[in-house]
Coordinates of C-alpha atoms in Angstrom, one line a residue:
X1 CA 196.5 -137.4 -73.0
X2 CA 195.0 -134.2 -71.9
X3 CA 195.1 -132.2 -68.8
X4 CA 191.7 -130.4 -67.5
X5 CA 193.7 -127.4 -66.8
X6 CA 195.1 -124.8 -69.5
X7 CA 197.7 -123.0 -68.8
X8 CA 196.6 -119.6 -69.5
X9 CA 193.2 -120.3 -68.5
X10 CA 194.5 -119.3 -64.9
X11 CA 194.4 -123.0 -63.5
X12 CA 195.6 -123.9 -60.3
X13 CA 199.5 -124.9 -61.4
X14 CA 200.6 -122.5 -64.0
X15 CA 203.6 -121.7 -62.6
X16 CA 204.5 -118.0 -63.4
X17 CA 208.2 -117.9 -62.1
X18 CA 209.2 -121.1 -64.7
X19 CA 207.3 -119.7 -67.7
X20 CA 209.3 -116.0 -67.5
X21 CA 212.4 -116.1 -68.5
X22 CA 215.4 -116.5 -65.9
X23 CA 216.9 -113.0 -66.9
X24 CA 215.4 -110.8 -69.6
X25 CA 215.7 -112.2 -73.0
X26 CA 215.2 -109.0 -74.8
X27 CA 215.5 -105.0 -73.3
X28 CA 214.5 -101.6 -74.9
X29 CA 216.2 -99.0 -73.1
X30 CA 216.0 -95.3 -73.3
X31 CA 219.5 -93.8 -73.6
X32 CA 218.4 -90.0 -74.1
X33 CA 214.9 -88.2 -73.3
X34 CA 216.6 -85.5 -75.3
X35 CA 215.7 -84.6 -79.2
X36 CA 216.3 -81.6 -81.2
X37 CA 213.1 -82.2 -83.6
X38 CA 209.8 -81.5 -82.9
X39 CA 207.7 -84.0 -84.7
X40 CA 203.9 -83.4 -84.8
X41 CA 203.3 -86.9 -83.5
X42 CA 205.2 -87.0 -80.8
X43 CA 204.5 -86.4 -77.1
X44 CA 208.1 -86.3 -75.9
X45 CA 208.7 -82.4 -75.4
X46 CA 204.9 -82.0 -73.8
X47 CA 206.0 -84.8 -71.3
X48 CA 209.6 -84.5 -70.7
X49 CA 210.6 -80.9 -71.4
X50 CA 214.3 -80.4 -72.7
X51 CA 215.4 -83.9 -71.6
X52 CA 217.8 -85.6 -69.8
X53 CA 220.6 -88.9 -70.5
X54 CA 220.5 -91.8 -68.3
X55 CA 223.7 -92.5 -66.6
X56 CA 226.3 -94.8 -68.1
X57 CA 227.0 -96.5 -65.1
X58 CA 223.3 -97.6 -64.7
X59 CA 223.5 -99.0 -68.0
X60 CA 226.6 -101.3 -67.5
X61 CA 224.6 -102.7 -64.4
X62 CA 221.9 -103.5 -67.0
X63 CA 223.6 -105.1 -69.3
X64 CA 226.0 -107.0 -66.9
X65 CA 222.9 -108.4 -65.4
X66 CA 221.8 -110.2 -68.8
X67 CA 222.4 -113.8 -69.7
X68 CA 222.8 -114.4 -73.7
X69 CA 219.7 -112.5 -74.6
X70 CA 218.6 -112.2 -77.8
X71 CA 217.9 -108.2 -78.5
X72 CA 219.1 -105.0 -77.1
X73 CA 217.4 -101.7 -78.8
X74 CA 218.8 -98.9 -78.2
X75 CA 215.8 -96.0 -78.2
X76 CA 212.4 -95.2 -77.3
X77 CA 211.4 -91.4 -76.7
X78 CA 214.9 -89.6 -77.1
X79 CA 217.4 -89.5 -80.1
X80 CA 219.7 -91.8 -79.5
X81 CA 222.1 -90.6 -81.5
X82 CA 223.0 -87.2 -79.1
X83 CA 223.9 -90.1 -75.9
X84 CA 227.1 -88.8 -74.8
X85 CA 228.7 -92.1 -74.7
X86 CA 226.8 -93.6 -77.5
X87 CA 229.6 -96.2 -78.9
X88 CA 230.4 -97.4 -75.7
X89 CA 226.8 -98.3 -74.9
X90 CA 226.7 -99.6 -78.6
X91 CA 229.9 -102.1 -77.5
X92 CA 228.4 -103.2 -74.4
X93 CA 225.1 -104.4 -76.1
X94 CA 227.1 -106.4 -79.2
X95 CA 229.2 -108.5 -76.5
X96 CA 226.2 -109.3 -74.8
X97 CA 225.8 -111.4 -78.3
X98 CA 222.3 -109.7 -78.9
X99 CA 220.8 -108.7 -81.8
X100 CA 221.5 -104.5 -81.6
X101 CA 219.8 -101.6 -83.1
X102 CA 218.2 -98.2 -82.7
X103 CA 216.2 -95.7 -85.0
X104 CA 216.8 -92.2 -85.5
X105 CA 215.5 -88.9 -87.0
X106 CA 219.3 -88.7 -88.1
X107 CA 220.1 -85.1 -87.2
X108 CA 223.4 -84.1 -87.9
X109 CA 226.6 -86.2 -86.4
X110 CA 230.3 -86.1 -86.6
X111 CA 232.5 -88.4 -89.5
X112 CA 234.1 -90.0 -85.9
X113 CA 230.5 -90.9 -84.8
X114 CA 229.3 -92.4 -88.1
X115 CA 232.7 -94.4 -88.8
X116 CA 232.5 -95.9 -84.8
X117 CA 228.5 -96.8 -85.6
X118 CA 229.6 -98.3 -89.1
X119 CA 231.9 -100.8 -87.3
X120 CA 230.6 -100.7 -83.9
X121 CA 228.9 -104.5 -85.1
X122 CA 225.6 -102.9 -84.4
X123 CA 222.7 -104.7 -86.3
X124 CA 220.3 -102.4 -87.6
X125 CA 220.8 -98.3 -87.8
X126 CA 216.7 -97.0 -88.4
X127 CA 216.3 -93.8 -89.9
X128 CA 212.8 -92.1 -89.5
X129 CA 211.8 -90.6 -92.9
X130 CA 208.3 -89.3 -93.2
X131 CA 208.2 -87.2 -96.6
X132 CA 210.4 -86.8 -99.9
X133 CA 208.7 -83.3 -99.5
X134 CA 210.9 -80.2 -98.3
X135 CA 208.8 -78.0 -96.8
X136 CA 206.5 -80.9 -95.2
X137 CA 209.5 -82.3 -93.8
X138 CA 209.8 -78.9 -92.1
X139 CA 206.3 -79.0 -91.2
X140 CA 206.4 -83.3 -89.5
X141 CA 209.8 -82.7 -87.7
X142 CA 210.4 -79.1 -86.7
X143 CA 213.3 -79.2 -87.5
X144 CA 216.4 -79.9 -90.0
X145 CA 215.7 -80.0 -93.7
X146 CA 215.1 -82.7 -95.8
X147 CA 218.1 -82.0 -97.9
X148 CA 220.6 -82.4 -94.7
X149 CA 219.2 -85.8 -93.7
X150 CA 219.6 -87.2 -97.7
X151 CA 223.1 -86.0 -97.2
X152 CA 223.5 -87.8 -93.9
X153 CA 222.4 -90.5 -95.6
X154 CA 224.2 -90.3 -98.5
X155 CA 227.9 -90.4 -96.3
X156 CA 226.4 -93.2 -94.5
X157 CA 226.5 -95.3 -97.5
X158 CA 229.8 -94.2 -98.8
X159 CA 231.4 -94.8 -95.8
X160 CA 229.9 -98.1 -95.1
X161 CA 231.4 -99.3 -98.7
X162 CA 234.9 -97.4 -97.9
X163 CA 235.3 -99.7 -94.9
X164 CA 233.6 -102.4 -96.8
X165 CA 231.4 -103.6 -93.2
X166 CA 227.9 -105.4 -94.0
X167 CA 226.8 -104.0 -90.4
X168 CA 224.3 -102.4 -89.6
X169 CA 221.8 -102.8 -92.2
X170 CA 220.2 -99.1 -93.2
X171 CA 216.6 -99.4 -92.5
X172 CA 213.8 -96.8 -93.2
X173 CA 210.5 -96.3 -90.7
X174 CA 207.5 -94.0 -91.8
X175 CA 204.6 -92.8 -89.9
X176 CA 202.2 -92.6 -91.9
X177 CA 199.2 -89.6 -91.4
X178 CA 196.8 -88.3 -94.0
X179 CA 198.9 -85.1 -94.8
X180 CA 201.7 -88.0 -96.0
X181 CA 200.0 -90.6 -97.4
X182 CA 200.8 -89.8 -100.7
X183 CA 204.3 -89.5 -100.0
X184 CA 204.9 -93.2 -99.5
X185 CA 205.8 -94.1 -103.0
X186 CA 208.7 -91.4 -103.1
X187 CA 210.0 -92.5 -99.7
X188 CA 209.8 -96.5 -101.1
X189 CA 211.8 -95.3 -104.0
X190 CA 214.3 -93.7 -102.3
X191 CA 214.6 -96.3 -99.9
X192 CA 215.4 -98.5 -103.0
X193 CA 217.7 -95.9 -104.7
X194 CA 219.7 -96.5 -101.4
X195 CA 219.5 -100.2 -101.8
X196 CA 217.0 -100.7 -98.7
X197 CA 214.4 -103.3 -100.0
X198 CA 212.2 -102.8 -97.4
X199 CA 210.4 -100.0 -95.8
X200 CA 208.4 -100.2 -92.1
X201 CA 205.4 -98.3 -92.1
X202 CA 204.0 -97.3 -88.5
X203 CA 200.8 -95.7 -88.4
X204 CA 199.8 -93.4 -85.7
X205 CA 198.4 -95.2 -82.3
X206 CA 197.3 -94.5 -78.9
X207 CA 195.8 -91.6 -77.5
X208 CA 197.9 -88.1 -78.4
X209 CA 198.5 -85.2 -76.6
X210 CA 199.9 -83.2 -80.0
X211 CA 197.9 -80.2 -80.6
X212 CA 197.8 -81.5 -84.2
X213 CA 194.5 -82.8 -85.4
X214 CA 194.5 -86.3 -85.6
X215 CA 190.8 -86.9 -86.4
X216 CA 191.1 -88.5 -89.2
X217 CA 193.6 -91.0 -88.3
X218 CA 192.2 -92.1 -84.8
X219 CA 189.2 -92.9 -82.9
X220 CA 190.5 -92.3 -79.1
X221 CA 193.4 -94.9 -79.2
X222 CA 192.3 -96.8 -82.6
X223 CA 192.7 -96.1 -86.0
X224 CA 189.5 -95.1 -88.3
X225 CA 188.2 -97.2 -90.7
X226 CA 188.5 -94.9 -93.4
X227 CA 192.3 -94.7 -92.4
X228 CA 193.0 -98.4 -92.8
X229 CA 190.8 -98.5 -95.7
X230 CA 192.7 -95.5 -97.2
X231 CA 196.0 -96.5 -96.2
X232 CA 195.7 -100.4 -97.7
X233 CA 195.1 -99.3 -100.5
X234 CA 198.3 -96.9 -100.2
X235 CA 200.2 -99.8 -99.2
X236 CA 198.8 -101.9 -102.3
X237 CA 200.2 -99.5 -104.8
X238 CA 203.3 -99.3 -103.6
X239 CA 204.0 -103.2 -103.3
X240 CA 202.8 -103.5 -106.9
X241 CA 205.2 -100.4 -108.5
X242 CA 207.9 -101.7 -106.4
X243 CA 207.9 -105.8 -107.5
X244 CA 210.5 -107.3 -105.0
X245 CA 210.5 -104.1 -102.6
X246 CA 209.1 -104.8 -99.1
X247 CA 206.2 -103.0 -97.3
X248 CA 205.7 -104.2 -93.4
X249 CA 203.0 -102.4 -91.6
X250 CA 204.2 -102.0 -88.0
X251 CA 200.6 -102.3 -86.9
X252 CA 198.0 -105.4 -87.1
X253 CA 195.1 -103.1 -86.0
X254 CA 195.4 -102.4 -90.1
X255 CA 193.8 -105.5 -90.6
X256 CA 190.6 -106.6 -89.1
X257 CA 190.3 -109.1 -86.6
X258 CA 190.1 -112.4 -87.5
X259 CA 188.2 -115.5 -86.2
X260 CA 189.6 -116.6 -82.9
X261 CA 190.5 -119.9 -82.7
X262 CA 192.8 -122.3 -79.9
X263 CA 195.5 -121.8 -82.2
X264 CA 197.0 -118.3 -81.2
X265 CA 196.9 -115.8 -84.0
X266 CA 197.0 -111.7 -84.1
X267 CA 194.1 -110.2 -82.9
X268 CA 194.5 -106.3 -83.1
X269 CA 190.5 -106.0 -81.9
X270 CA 189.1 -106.2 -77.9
X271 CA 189.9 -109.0 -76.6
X272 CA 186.6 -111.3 -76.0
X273 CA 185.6 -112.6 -72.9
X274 CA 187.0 -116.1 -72.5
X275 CA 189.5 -115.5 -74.7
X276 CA 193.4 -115.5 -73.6
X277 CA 196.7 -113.2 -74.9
X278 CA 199.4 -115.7 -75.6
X279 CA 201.9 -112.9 -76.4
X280 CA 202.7 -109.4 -77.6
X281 CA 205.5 -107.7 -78.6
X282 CA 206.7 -106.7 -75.7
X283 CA 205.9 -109.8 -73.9
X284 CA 206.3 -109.2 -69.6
X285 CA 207.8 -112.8 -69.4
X286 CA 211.0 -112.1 -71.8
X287 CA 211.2 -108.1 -72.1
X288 CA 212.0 -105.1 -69.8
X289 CA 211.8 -101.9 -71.2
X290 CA 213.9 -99.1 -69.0
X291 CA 213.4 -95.2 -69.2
X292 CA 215.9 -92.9 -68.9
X293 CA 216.0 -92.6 -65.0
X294 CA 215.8 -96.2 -64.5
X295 CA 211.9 -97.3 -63.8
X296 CA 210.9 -100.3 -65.5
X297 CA 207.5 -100.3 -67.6
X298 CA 205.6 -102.9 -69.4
X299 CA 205.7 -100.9 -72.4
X300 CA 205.0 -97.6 -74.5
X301 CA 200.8 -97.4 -73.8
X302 CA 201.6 -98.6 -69.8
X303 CA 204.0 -95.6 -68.7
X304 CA 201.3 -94.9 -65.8
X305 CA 202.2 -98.4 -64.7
X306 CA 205.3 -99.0 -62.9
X307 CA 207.2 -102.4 -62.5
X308 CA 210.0 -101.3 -60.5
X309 CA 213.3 -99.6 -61.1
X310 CA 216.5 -100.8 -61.7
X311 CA 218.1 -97.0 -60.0
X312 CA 217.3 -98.1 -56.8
X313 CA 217.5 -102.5 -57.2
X314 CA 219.2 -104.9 -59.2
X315 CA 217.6 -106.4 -62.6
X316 CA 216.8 -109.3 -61.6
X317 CA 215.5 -107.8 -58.1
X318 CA 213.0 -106.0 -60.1
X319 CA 212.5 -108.9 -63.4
X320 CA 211.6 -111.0 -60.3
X321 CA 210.1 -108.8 -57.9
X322 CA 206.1 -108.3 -56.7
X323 CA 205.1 -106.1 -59.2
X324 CA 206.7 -108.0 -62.4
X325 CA 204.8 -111.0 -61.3
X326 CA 201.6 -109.7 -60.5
X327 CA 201.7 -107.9 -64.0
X328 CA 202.1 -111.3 -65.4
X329 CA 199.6 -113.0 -63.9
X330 CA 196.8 -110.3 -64.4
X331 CA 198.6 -110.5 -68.2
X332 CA 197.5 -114.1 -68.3
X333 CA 194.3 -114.0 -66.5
X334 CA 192.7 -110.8 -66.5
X335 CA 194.2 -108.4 -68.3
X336 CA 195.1 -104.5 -68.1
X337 CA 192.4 -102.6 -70.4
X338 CA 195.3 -101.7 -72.6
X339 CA 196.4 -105.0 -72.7
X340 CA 192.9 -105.9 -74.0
X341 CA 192.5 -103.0 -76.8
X342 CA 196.7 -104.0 -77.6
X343 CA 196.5 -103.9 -81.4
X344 CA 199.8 -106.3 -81.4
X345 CA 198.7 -109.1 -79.3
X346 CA 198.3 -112.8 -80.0
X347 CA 195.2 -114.1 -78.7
X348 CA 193.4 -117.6 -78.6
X349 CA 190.8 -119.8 -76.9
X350 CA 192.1 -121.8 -74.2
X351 CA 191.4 -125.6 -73.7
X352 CA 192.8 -128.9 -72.3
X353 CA 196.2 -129.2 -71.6
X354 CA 197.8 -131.3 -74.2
X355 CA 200.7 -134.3 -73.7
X356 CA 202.2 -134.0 -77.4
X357 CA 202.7 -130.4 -79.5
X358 CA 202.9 -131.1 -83.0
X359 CA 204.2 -128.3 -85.1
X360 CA 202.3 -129.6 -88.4
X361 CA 199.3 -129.1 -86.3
X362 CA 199.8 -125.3 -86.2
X363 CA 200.7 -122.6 -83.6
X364 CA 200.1 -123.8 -80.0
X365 CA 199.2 -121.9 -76.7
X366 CA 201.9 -124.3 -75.1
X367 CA 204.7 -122.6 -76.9
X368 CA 205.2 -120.1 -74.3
X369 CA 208.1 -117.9 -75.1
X370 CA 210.8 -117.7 -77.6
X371 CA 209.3 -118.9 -80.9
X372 CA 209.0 -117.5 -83.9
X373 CA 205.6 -117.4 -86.0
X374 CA 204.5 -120.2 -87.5
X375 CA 204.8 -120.1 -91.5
X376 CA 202.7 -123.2 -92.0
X377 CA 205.5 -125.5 -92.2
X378 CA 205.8 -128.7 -90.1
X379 CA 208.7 -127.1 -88.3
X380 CA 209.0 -124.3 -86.0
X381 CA 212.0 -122.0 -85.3
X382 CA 212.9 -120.7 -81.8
X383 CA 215.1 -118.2 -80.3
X384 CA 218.1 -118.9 -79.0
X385 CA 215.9 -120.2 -75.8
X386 CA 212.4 -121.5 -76.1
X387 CA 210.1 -122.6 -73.3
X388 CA 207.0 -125.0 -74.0
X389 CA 205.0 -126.6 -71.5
X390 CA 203.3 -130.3 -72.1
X391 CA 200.6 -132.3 -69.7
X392 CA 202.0 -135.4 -67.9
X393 CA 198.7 -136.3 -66.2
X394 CA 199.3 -139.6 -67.9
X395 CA 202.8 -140.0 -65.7
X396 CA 204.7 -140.5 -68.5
X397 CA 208.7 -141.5 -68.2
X398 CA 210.1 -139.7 -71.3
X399 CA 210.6 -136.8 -73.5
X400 CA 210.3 -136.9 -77.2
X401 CA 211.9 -134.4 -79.0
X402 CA 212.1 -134.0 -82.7
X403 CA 213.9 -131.2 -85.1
X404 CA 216.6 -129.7 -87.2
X405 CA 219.5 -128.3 -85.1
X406 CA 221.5 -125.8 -87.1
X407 CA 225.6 -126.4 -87.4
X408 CA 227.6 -123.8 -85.3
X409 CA 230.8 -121.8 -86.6
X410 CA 233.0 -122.4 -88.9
X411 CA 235.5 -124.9 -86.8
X412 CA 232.7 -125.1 -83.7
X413 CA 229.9 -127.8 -83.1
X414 CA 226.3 -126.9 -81.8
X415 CA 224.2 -128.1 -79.5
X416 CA 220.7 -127.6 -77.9
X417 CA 220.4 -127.6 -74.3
X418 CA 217.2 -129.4 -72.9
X419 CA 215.7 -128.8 -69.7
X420 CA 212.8 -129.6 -67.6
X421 CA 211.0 -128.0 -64.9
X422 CA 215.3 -126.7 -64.2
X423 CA 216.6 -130.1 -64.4
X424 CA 219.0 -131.0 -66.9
X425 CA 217.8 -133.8 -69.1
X426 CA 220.3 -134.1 -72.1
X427 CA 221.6 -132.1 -75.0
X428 CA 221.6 -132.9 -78.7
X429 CA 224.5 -132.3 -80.4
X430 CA 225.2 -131.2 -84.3
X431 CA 229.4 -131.2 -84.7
X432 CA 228.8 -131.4 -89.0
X433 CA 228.8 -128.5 -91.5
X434 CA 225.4 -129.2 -92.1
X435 CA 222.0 -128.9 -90.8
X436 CA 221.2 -131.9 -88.6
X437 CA 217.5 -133.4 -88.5
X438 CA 217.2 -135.1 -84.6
X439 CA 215.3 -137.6 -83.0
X440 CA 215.4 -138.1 -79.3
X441 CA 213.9 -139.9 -76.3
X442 CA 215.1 -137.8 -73.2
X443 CA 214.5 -139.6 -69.4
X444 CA 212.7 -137.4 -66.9
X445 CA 214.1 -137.3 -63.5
X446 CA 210.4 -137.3 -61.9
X447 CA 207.2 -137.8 -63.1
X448 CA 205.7 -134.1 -62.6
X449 CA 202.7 -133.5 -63.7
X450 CA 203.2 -130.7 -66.0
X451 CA 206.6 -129.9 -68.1
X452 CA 208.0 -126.9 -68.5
X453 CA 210.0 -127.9 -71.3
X454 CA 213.0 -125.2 -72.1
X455 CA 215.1 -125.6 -75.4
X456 CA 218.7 -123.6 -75.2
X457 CA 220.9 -123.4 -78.6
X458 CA 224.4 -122.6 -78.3
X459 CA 224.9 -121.0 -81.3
X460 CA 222.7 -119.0 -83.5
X461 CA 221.9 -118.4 -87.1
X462 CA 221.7 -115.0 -88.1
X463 CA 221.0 -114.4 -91.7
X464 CA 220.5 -110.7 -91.2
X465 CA 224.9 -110.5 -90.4
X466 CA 225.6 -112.7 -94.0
X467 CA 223.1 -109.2 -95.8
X468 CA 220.1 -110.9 -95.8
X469 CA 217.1 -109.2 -95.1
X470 CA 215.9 -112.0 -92.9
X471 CA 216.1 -110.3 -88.9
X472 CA 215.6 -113.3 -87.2
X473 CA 218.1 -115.0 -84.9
X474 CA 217.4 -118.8 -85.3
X475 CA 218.1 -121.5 -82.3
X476 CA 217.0 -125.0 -83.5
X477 CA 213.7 -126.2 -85.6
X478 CA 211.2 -128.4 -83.6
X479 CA 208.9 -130.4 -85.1
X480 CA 207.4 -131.9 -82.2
X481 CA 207.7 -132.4 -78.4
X482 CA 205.8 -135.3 -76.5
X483 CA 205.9 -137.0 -73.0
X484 CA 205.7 -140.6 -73.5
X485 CA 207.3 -144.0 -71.9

């Protein structure tokens, strides 16, 4: 059964309020403004002068106003490392029960620091490493010495084996420029002398304001095609000298643009007419992203757009207030022209609203938040809460829901939660050691015409805390969802 009206074709119906989130799921917040490098990227010093913390208090209203979300980071222009009340902030975020983590130039910290981040239970401690080089360290950051941060990093790792802790995972971010292309090799094999299997590489986006030439790298806001040529091939060599060693590129505007499809895909290119963003990475309807002083932004290339701010009104004041929605629905239907140029968006065609989502089918533009990417399987992992929406022109009495629901604890059951359009329909329950393959047929309390379907596991999996190199924090597996008799 199909509905005539797609959800993020901007049909009369789509109801904005049910498909955000009821809280933030996921928050970047800016701890510090304040940094003692200089890097030749970065805007921070031309915008924001020496600096300033945000206020601890503001923060403990932020994160008392979250309900189980699923990531808390822990940076964004400042070094996070120099907060004042760094580990307290760090313990707040790990009993929300989110995933936790921050990156850092690593300038230089007290033994008392590093031991209370080593078992502080954060998640992931990024360092920001740029060159193997000494004097074009000097020459990127402005500051320190190449030697200092090895050492830094070197008493990370002995200390995290004296106290014998698997958190937080050592990670290792490089933004890459012509003057340090070459120096990616040396920085994967370090990263792999340290035992890091995997190394992030972010190339340079977005219109600077550094009095650095940048020419070469970027076109206005996009990257040059000699660049991406230039730097897959970089990329290429490193994977194959490093067999087993991971390279991620932080950016899809590497790759070009493929075909667009109804199936949502990335789509780092303008965004067509007719065509729809599904999501991004800092999705409006499951992140907030708070500066320093408390204003609320969509993200990073929108700082000239404010949502609200959480100095002067409660979270969820602002998460559900005038401006958050009306970002979302000019997200959905028409969006902002950075929005459109976004290399990290996930775009699609829109068409009918369906009745059934069948994961062996592919990726659908009716899983609306908290899914993971589909990896061609028949089966599709979500967050810890996942919302989908589903025609019922046809009237239909039931849900079907089909899946694997992961076991909980040692000593604990699991269960997933399901709701529709807020009402309580059921909840499937796993109390073995074992993953649990489900079938069920849910009643609906009315016959609405469309389903906002919203999936809610009580415990995760998390391979990342057992040292796997797997981030993801895994709800339940659907295979399919369906309104039927």
């Amino acid at each position: 059964m199909l509905d005539s009206c797609s959800p993020a074709a901007g049909a009369v119906g789509f109801d904005f309020d049910l498909a955000a989130s009821p809280a933030p799921r996921a928050l970047n917040v800016e701890l510090t403004t304040k940094c003692p490098h200089r890097c030749i990227f970065c805007t921070r010093r031309d915008r924001l002068g020496s600096g300033s913390h945000m206020d601890f208090a503001l923060f403990e209203r932020l994160i008392a106003a979250l309900d189980q979300p699923d990531d808390i980071w822990l940076n964004f222009f400042g070094e996070s490392v120099l907060y004042p009340r760094l580990l307290d902030a760090i313990a707040l975020a790990v009993k929300s029960g989110a995933t936790t983590g921050l990156v850092t130039a690593f300038p230089p910290i007290g033994s008392a620091l590093l031991d209370g981040i080593l078992t502080s239970g954060l998640d992931q401690f990024g360092v920001s490493l740029h060159t193997m080089d000494p004097s074009q360290f000097a020459a990127i950051y402005g500051a320190g010495s190449l030697d200092a941060l090895k050492r830094r990093v070197e008493e990370f790792l002995a200390r995290k084996a004296a106290l014998g802790v698997v958190r937080p995972r050592l990670a290792f971010c490089f933004v890459v420029m012509y003057r340090n292309l070459d120096q990616m090799s040396a920085v994967a094999e370090y990263a792999r002398a340290c035992g890091v299997q995997e190394l992030l590489v972010q190339p340079l986006l977005g219109e600077r304001l550094s009095p650095a030439d940048f020419s070469g790298e970027l076109s206005g806001s996009r990257l040059t095609e000699r660049f991406k040529e230039d730097l897959r091939r970089a990329v290429n060599h490193v994977r194959q000298a490093n067999p087993g060693f991971t390279v991620n590129i932080a950016s899809p505007d590497v790759e070009p643009s493929g075909e667009l499809s109804h199936s949502p895909s990335a789509f780092p290119g303008p965004l067509p007419g007719g065509a729809r963003i599904h999501s991004c990475c800092v999705s409006p309807f499951e992140r907030m992203q708070v500066l320093v002083n408390g204003d609320v932004i969509p993200c990073g290339f929108l700082l000239d757009v404010p949502l609200g701010s959480v100095r002067d009104q409660s979270v969820q004041a602002v998460w559900r207030g005038p401006a958050f929605r009306e970002f979302r629905r000019r997200y959905t239907l028409d969006p902002h022209p950075a929005c459109r140029a976004c290399p990290w968006k996930q775009a699609y065609l829109p068409k009918a609203l369906a009745s059934r989502i069948e994961i062996s089918e592919g990726m659908s533009p009716q899983l609306l938040r908290g899914w993971y990417a589909h990896e061609g399987s028949s089966h599709l992992w979500t967050r810890r809460s996942a919302l989908a929406l589903l025609s019922n022109a046809g009237h239909s009495t039931h849900l079907a829901l089909e899946g694997i629901l992961p076991h909980g604890p040692v000593g604990a059951g699991n269960s997933l939660r399901v709701m529709c359009n807020g009402a309580f329909l059921g909840e499937v329950r796993n109390d073995t050691g074992a993953f649990l393959p489900f079938h069920v047929k849910l009643r609906l309390p009315q016959t609405w015409d469309r389903l906002y379907v919203e999936l809610t596991a009580a415990h995760m999996q998390q391979p990342s805390r057992r040292g796997s190199s797997d981030s993801r924090d895994l709800g339940a597996a659907i295979q399919r969802i369906e309104a039927l008799e």
